[in-house]
PDB file of C-alpha atoms in Angstrom:
ATOM      1  CA  UNK A   1       0.000   0.000   0.000  1.00 28.00           C
ATOM      2  CA  UNK A   2       1.371   3.401  -0.939  1.00 32.00           C
ATOM      3  CA  UNK A   3       0.910   6.027   1.722  1.00 33.00           C
ATOM      4  CA  UNK A   4       0.053   8.699  -0.857  1.00 35.00           C
ATOM      5  CA  UNK A   5      -3.223   6.865  -1.486  1.00 40.00           C
ATOM      6  CA  UNK A   6      -4.458   8.009   1.885  1.00 47.00           C
ATOM      7  CA  UNK A   7      -5.361  11.409   3.332  1.00 53.00           C
ATOM      8  CA  UNK A   8      -2.625  13.349   5.105  1.00 58.00           C
ATOM      9  CA  UNK A   9      -3.022  12.588   8.813  1.00 65.00           C
ATOM     10  CA  UNK A  10      -1.385  15.852   9.900  1.00 62.00           C
ATOM     11  CA  UNK A  11      -3.705  17.683  12.250  1.00 79.00           C
ATOM     12  CA  UNK A  12      -6.610  15.225  11.987  1.00 87.00           C
ATOM     13  CA  UNK A  13      -5.924  13.649  15.392  1.00 88.00           C
ATOM     14  CA  UNK A  14      -5.834  17.106  16.973  1.00 84.00           C
ATOM     15  CA  UNK A  15      -9.074  18.181  15.288  1.00 86.00           C
ATOM     16  CA  UNK A  16     -10.823  15.032  16.525  1.00 88.00           C
ATOM     17  CA  UNK A  17      -9.634  15.526  20.111  1.00 88.00           C
ATOM     18  CA  UNK A  18     -10.907  19.115  20.031  1.00 87.00           C
ATOM     19  CA  UNK A  19     -14.255  18.017  18.639  1.00 87.00           C
ATOM     20  CA  UNK A  20     -14.576  15.279  21.271  1.00 88.00           C
ATOM     21  CA  UNK A  21     -14.333  17.965  23.941  1.00 88.00           C
ATOM     22  CA  UNK A  22     -17.645  19.383  22.680  1.00 88.00           C
ATOM     23  CA  UNK A  23     -19.432  16.364  24.140  1.00 91.00           C
ATOM     24  CA  UNK A  24     -18.110  16.969  27.658  1.00 90.00           C
ATOM     25  CA  UNK A  25     -16.583  14.294  29.860  1.00 87.00           C
ATOM     26  CA  UNK A  26     -19.844  13.593  31.705  1.00 91.00           C
ATOM     27  CA  UNK A  27     -21.659  12.707  28.467  1.00 94.00           C
ATOM     28  CA  UNK A  28     -20.003   9.292  28.349  1.00 96.00           C
ATOM     29  CA  UNK A  29     -19.382   9.780  24.620  1.00 97.00           C
ATOM     30  CA  UNK A  30     -15.918   9.228  23.225  1.00 96.00           C
ATOM     31  CA  UNK A  31     -14.558   9.867  19.740  1.00 96.00           C
ATOM     32  CA  UNK A  32     -11.406   8.256  18.356  1.00 96.00           C
ATOM     33  CA  UNK A  33      -9.452   8.224  15.107  1.00 94.00           C
ATOM     34  CA  UNK A  34      -7.114   5.739  13.413  1.00 94.00           C
ATOM     35  CA  UNK A  35      -5.264   5.779  10.105  1.00 93.00           C
ATOM     36  CA  UNK A  36      -5.006   2.976   7.571  1.00 91.00           C
ATOM     37  CA  UNK A  37      -1.502   4.053   6.535  1.00 86.00           C
ATOM     38  CA  UNK A  38       1.067   2.947   9.076  1.00 72.00           C
ATOM     39  CA  UNK A  39      -1.518   1.531  11.474  1.00 72.00           C
ATOM     40  CA  UNK A  40      -0.231  -0.873  14.128  1.00 71.00           C
ATOM     41  CA  UNK A  41      -3.688  -2.342  14.619  1.00 79.00           C
ATOM     42  CA  UNK A  42      -3.407  -1.844  18.360  1.00 81.00           C
ATOM     43  CA  UNK A  43      -6.452  -3.250  20.128  1.00 89.00           C
ATOM     44  CA  UNK A  44      -7.760  -5.111  17.066  1.00 95.00           C
ATOM     45  CA  UNK A  45      -8.741  -8.696  17.901  1.00 95.00           C
ATOM     46  CA  UNK A  46      -7.605 -11.741  15.975  1.00 96.00           C
ATOM     47  CA  UNK A  47     -11.195 -12.600  15.006  1.00 96.00           C
ATOM     48  CA  UNK A  48     -11.506  -9.142  13.432  1.00 96.00           C
ATOM     49  CA  UNK A  49      -8.277  -9.674  11.498  1.00 95.00           C
ATOM     50  CA  UNK A  50      -9.569 -13.024  10.248  1.00 95.00           C
ATOM     51  CA  UNK A  51     -12.819 -11.392   9.130  1.00 95.00           C
ATOM     52  CA  UNK A  52     -10.868  -8.761   7.194  1.00 94.00           C
ATOM     53  CA  UNK A  53      -8.481 -11.252   5.597  1.00 94.00           C
ATOM     54  CA  UNK A  54     -10.829 -11.899   2.670  1.00 93.00           C
ATOM     55  CA  UNK A  55     -11.231  -8.202   1.826  1.00 94.00           C
ATOM     56  CA  UNK A  56      -9.251  -6.448  -0.924  1.00 96.00           C
ATOM     57  CA  UNK A  57      -6.135  -4.747   0.464  1.00 92.00           C
ATOM     58  CA  UNK A  58      -7.516  -1.214   0.639  1.00 92.00           C
ATOM     59  CA  UNK A  59     -10.829  -2.284   2.152  1.00 93.00           C
ATOM     60  CA  UNK A  60      -8.981  -4.503   4.648  1.00 93.00           C
ATOM     61  CA  UNK A  61      -6.778  -1.610   5.791  1.00 93.00           C
ATOM     62  CA  UNK A  62      -9.787   0.680   6.223  1.00 93.00           C
ATOM     63  CA  UNK A  63     -11.772  -1.989   8.080  1.00 94.00           C
ATOM     64  CA  UNK A  64      -8.938  -2.627  10.532  1.00 95.00           C
ATOM     65  CA  UNK A  65      -8.407   1.105  11.052  1.00 95.00           C
ATOM     66  CA  UNK A  66     -12.120   1.371  11.817  1.00 96.00           C
ATOM     67  CA  UNK A  67     -11.912  -1.396  14.405  1.00 96.00           C
ATOM     68  CA  UNK A  68      -8.798   0.214  15.904  1.00 96.00           C
ATOM     69  CA  UNK A  69     -10.670   3.526  16.250  1.00 96.00           C
ATOM     70  CA  UNK A  70     -13.689   1.722  17.685  1.00 96.00           C
ATOM     71  CA  UNK A  71     -11.705  -0.053  20.383  1.00 96.00           C
ATOM     72  CA  UNK A  72      -9.960   3.198  21.310  1.00 95.00           C
ATOM     73  CA  UNK A  73     -13.308   4.958  21.669  1.00 96.00           C
ATOM     74  CA  UNK A  74     -14.774   2.076  23.668  1.00 96.00           C
ATOM     75  CA  UNK A  75     -11.752   1.958  25.945  1.00 94.00           C
ATOM     76  CA  UNK A  76     -11.924   5.679  26.639  1.00 93.00           C
ATOM     77  CA  UNK A  77     -15.635   5.336  27.379  1.00 95.00           C
ATOM     78  CA  UNK A  78     -14.928   2.537  29.860  1.00 94.00           C
ATOM     79  CA  UNK A  79     -16.784  -0.013  27.722  1.00 94.00           C
ATOM     80  CA  UNK A  80     -15.456  -3.515  27.037  1.00 81.00           C
ATOM     81  CA  UNK A  81     -16.556  -5.220  23.836  1.00 79.00           C
ATOM     82  CA  UNK A  82     -14.236  -8.024  22.791  1.00 91.00           C
ATOM     83  CA  UNK A  83     -14.150  -8.703  19.028  1.00 95.00           C
ATOM     84  CA  UNK A  84     -16.697  -6.679  17.041  1.00 95.00           C
ATOM     85  CA  UNK A  85     -17.689  -8.653  13.957  1.00 95.00           C
ATOM     86  CA  UNK A  86     -20.556  -7.807  11.590  1.00 93.00           C
ATOM     87  CA  UNK A  87     -24.294  -8.110  11.106  1.00 88.00           C
ATOM     88  CA  UNK A  88     -24.556  -7.339   7.403  1.00 85.00           C
ATOM     89  CA  UNK A  89     -22.963  -3.927   6.833  1.00 84.00           C
ATOM     90  CA  UNK A  90     -23.150  -2.894  10.511  1.00 89.00           C
ATOM     91  CA  UNK A  91     -20.814  -3.799  13.382  1.00 93.00           C
ATOM     92  CA  UNK A  92     -22.206  -6.444  15.722  1.00 94.00           C
ATOM     93  CA  UNK A  93     -22.073  -4.534  18.972  1.00 94.00           C
ATOM     94  CA  UNK A  94     -22.411  -6.232  22.347  1.00 89.00           C
ATOM     95  CA  UNK A  95     -25.180  -5.446  24.797  1.00 91.00           C
ATOM     96  CA  UNK A  96     -24.663  -2.186  26.622  1.00 95.00           C
ATOM     97  CA  UNK A  97     -22.756  -0.493  23.794  1.00 96.00           C
ATOM     98  CA  UNK A  98     -23.762   2.030  21.173  1.00 97.00           C
ATOM     99  CA  UNK A  99     -21.207   2.962  18.524  1.00 97.00           C
ATOM    100  CA  UNK A 100     -20.723   4.021  14.928  1.00 98.00           C
ATOM    101  CA  UNK A 101     -17.740   3.914  12.556  1.00 98.00           C
ATOM    102  CA  UNK A 102     -16.901   5.889   9.414  1.00 97.00           C
ATOM    103  CA  UNK A 103     -14.034   5.914   6.908  1.00 95.00           C
ATOM    104  CA  UNK A 104     -12.758   8.400   4.337  1.00 94.00           C
ATOM    105  CA  UNK A 105      -9.488   8.539   2.440  1.00 91.00           C
ATOM    106  CA  UNK A 106      -7.809   6.062   4.793  1.00 92.00           C
ATOM    107  CA  UNK A 107      -8.953   7.818   7.975  1.00 94.00           C
ATOM    108  CA  UNK A 108     -11.363   6.055  10.332  1.00 96.00           C
ATOM    109  CA  UNK A 109     -13.349   7.589  13.167  1.00 97.00           C
ATOM    110  CA  UNK A 110     -15.535   5.925  15.779  1.00 97.00           C
ATOM    111  CA  UNK A 111     -18.062   7.332  18.212  1.00 98.00           C
ATOM    112  CA  UNK A 112     -19.022   5.224  21.234  1.00 98.00           C
ATOM    113  CA  UNK A 113     -21.136   5.541  24.352  1.00 97.00           C
ATOM    114  CA  UNK A 114     -23.232   3.507  26.787  1.00 97.00           C
ATOM    115  CA  UNK A 115     -26.533   2.062  25.558  1.00 97.00           C
ATOM    116  CA  UNK A 116     -28.130   3.008  28.873  1.00 96.00           C
ATOM    117  CA  UNK A 117     -27.819   6.673  27.866  1.00 97.00           C
ATOM    118  CA  UNK A 118     -27.968   6.556  24.063  1.00 98.00           C
ATOM    119  CA  UNK A 119     -30.580   4.695  22.069  1.00 97.00           C
ATOM    120  CA  UNK A 120     -28.489   5.132  18.944  1.00 98.00           C
ATOM    121  CA  UNK A 121     -25.420   6.949  17.575  1.00 98.00           C
ATOM    122  CA  UNK A 122     -24.139   7.870  14.136  1.00 98.00           C
ATOM    123  CA  UNK A 123     -20.843   9.319  12.938  1.00 98.00           C
ATOM    124  CA  UNK A 124     -19.546  10.301   9.499  1.00 98.00           C
ATOM    125  CA  UNK A 125     -16.215  11.616   8.216  1.00 97.00           C
ATOM    126  CA  UNK A 126     -15.914  13.076   4.725  1.00 96.00           C
ATOM    127  CA  UNK A 127     -12.552  14.263   3.417  1.00 92.00           C
ATOM    128  CA  UNK A 128     -13.915  14.702  -0.096  1.00 90.00           C
ATOM    129  CA  UNK A 129     -17.517  15.276  -1.066  1.00 89.00           C
ATOM    130  CA  UNK A 130     -19.974  14.709  -3.900  1.00 94.00           C
ATOM    131  CA  UNK A 131     -19.989  17.143  -6.843  1.00 95.00           C
ATOM    132  CA  UNK A 132     -22.613  19.852  -6.612  1.00 96.00           C
ATOM    133  CA  UNK A 133     -24.334  18.337  -9.644  1.00 95.00           C
ATOM    134  CA  UNK A 134     -25.161  15.326  -7.471  1.00 96.00           C
ATOM    135  CA  UNK A 135     -27.194  17.326  -4.955  1.00 97.00           C
ATOM    136  CA  UNK A 136     -30.405  15.698  -6.195  1.00 96.00           C
ATOM    137  CA  UNK A 137     -29.040  12.326  -5.051  1.00 96.00           C
ATOM    138  CA  UNK A 138     -28.572  13.650  -1.500  1.00 97.00           C
ATOM    139  CA  UNK A 139     -31.482  16.039  -0.946  1.00 98.00           C
ATOM    140  CA  UNK A 140     -35.161  15.272  -1.342  1.00 97.00           C
ATOM    141  CA  UNK A 141     -37.696  17.668  -2.814  1.00 95.00           C
ATOM    142  CA  UNK A 142     -38.543  19.178   0.563  1.00 95.00           C
ATOM    143  CA  UNK A 143     -34.891  20.085   1.206  1.00 97.00           C
ATOM    144  CA  UNK A 144     -34.039  21.955  -1.980  1.00 92.00           C
ATOM    145  CA  UNK A 145     -34.213  25.280  -0.141  1.00 94.00           C
ATOM    146  CA  UNK A 146     -31.208  24.178   1.935  1.00 96.00           C
ATOM    147  CA  UNK A 147     -28.816  24.276  -1.043  1.00 97.00           C
ATOM    148  CA  UNK A 148     -28.013  26.866  -3.707  1.00 97.00           C
ATOM    149  CA  UNK A 149     -25.777  25.401  -6.388  1.00 95.00           C
ATOM    150  CA  UNK A 150     -24.798  28.900  -7.598  1.00 96.00           C
ATOM    151  CA  UNK A 151     -23.556  30.054  -4.181  1.00 97.00           C
ATOM    152  CA  UNK A 152     -19.775  30.550  -3.748  1.00 97.00           C
ATOM    153  CA  UNK A 153     -19.726  28.021  -0.906  1.00 96.00           C
ATOM    154  CA  UNK A 154     -21.948  25.480  -2.680  1.00 97.00           C
ATOM    155  CA  UNK A 155     -19.407  22.641  -2.518  1.00 96.00           C
ATOM    156  CA  UNK A 156     -18.788  23.134   1.205  1.00 96.00           C
ATOM    157  CA  UNK A 157     -22.502  23.395   1.883  1.00 97.00           C
ATOM    158  CA  UNK A 158     -23.285  20.176   0.045  1.00 97.00           C
ATOM    159  CA  UNK A 159     -20.434  18.402   1.830  1.00 97.00           C
ATOM    160  CA  UNK A 160     -21.907  19.394   5.204  1.00 97.00           C
ATOM    161  CA  UNK A 161     -25.414  18.331   4.186  1.00 98.00           C
ATOM    162  CA  UNK A 162     -24.122  15.030   2.829  1.00 98.00           C
ATOM    163  CA  UNK A 163     -22.233  14.286   6.051  1.00 98.00           C
ATOM    164  CA  UNK A 164     -25.250  15.251   8.162  1.00 98.00           C
ATOM    165  CA  UNK A 165     -27.388  12.824   6.190  1.00 98.00           C
ATOM    166  CA  UNK A 166     -24.829  10.023   6.410  1.00 98.00           C
ATOM    167  CA  UNK A 167     -24.534  10.415  10.197  1.00 98.00           C
ATOM    168  CA  UNK A 168     -28.309  10.527  10.574  1.00 98.00           C
ATOM    169  CA  UNK A 169     -28.752   7.492   8.315  1.00 98.00           C
ATOM    170  CA  UNK A 170     -26.327   5.484  10.446  1.00 98.00           C
ATOM    171  CA  UNK A 171     -28.149   6.465  13.635  1.00 98.00           C
ATOM    172  CA  UNK A 172     -31.645   5.840  12.278  1.00 98.00           C
ATOM    173  CA  UNK A 173     -31.141   2.671  10.228  1.00 96.00           C
ATOM    174  CA  UNK A 174     -30.806   0.276  13.227  1.00 95.00           C
ATOM    175  CA  UNK A 175     -34.194   1.535  14.461  1.00 97.00           C
ATOM    176  CA  UNK A 176     -36.076   1.007  11.195  1.00 97.00           C
ATOM    177  CA  UNK A 177     -36.936  -1.637   8.664  1.00 95.00           C
ATOM    178  CA  UNK A 178     -34.870  -1.393   5.426  1.00 94.00           C
ATOM    179  CA  UNK A 179     -37.899  -0.321   3.393  1.00 96.00           C
ATOM    180  CA  UNK A 180     -38.458   2.619   5.763  1.00 97.00           C
ATOM    181  CA  UNK A 181     -35.002   4.039   5.068  1.00 97.00           C
ATOM    182  CA  UNK A 182     -33.873   3.022   1.575  1.00 96.00           C
ATOM    183  CA  UNK A 183     -31.358   5.847   1.112  1.00 97.00           C
ATOM    184  CA  UNK A 184     -30.268   9.362   2.012  1.00 97.00           C
ATOM    185  CA  UNK A 185     -33.261  11.001   0.347  1.00 98.00           C
ATOM    186  CA  UNK A 186     -35.464   9.120   2.828  1.00 98.00           C
ATOM    187  CA  UNK A 187     -33.926  11.247   5.613  1.00 98.00           C
ATOM    188  CA  UNK A 188     -35.296  14.778   6.007  1.00 98.00           C
ATOM    189  CA  UNK A 189     -33.124  17.527   7.510  1.00 98.00           C
ATOM    190  CA  UNK A 190     -34.600  20.496   9.338  1.00 97.00           C
ATOM    191  CA  UNK A 191     -32.200  23.304  10.323  1.00 96.00           C
ATOM    192  CA  UNK A 192     -31.785  24.152  13.982  1.00 93.00           C
ATOM    193  CA  UNK A 193     -29.519  26.605  15.734  1.00 88.00           C
ATOM    194  CA  UNK A 194     -26.449  24.387  16.000  1.00 88.00           C
ATOM    195  CA  UNK A 195     -27.018  21.924  13.160  1.00 95.00           C
ATOM    196  CA  UNK A 196     -30.001  19.929  11.994  1.00 98.00           C
ATOM    197  CA  UNK A 197     -32.787  17.744  13.209  1.00 98.00           C
ATOM    198  CA  UNK A 198     -33.123  14.631  11.085  1.00 98.00           C
ATOM    199  CA  UNK A 199     -36.047  12.247  10.774  1.00 98.00           C
ATOM    200  CA  UNK A 200     -37.101   9.499   8.357  1.00 98.00           C
ATOM    201  CA  UNK A 201     -39.681  10.682   5.863  1.00 97.00           C
ATOM    202  CA  UNK A 202     -41.607   7.493   6.684  1.00 96.00           C
ATOM    203  CA  UNK A 203     -41.425   8.019  10.470  1.00 96.00           C
ATOM    204  CA  UNK A 204     -41.207  11.777  11.166  1.00 96.00           C
ATOM    205  CA  UNK A 205     -41.633  11.288  14.906  1.00 96.00           C
ATOM    206  CA  UNK A 206     -38.317   9.428  15.158  1.00 97.00           C
ATOM    207  CA  UNK A 207     -35.711  12.199  15.368  1.00 97.00           C
ATOM    208  CA  UNK A 208     -31.981  12.608  15.891  1.00 98.00           C
ATOM    209  CA  UNK A 209     -29.955  15.771  16.404  1.00 98.00           C
ATOM    210  CA  UNK A 210     -27.103  16.191  13.915  1.00 98.00           C
ATOM    211  CA  UNK A 211     -24.002  18.366  14.130  1.00 97.00           C
ATOM    212  CA  UNK A 212     -21.270  18.884  11.541  1.00 96.00           C
ATOM    213  CA  UNK A 213     -17.878  20.500  12.097  1.00 94.00           C
ATOM    214  CA  UNK A 214     -14.962  21.279   9.823  1.00 90.00           C
ATOM    215  CA  UNK A 215     -12.142  18.740   9.933  1.00 87.00           C
ATOM    216  CA  UNK A 216      -9.268  20.262   8.001  1.00 80.00           C
ATOM    217  CA  UNK A 217     -10.415  20.262   4.368  1.00 82.00           C
ATOM    218  CA  UNK A 218     -13.265  17.896   5.203  1.00 91.00           C
ATOM    219  CA  UNK A 219     -16.032  17.545   7.770  1.00 94.00           C
ATOM    220  CA  UNK A 220     -17.028  15.346  10.679  1.00 95.00           C
ATOM    221  CA  UNK A 221     -20.705  14.800  11.447  1.00 97.00           C
ATOM    222  CA  UNK A 222     -22.445  13.019  14.277  1.00 98.00           C
ATOM    223  CA  UNK A 223     -26.032  12.169  15.222  1.00 98.00           C
ATOM    224  CA  UNK A 224     -27.401  11.700  18.729  1.00 98.00           C
ATOM    225  CA  UNK A 225     -30.924  10.991  19.961  1.00 97.00           C
ATOM    226  CA  UNK A 226     -32.920  14.218  19.916  1.00 93.00           C
ATOM    227  CA  UNK A 227     -33.481  15.556  23.423  1.00 73.00           C
TER     228      UNK A 227
END
């Protein structure tokens, strides 16, 4: 694997530690980062390595970085998980744990917290975003007012909206049947003072609060149960 395939890690760890501080120590939430390039795989279990062995090289490196970030976040939250394998596309989390993992350009982030306090969690990192011409694939008809393709900051705006939707999708999908949340357009964003409220179009009463922050040239988004 050539290291130039992956995003430059300079500053990303610092950004993530600063963003984690927004949660506050008493929240029980912890955020961690790991990098596919040069990763030692510290904390990754042998069963997780065996699961990843069949993946193509790039996917394997990203998967293991994701598990490394997850175990760091769990450890900092005081939660013990053992190996975290998979149920379909999602990690198979043990009882008592809520967590979410995301990857972009060889960087993995994980958000973890206790299930007793959080019904669900979602996290998303995006170090490169969709082209503005693809906005119709992200936003549904009721959200078109949120995005102006002609605006000078259109690319940044779409990146933030995309990450918000991805984080919300990850938080909402474990609570819904697949047909209730078939894609990002099935999530509706409503602006609020410090981010968005997100809900499935099919189940508008099921809401999560979404925040997005700059992460170098990219963004980091997370979704928590709406208070």
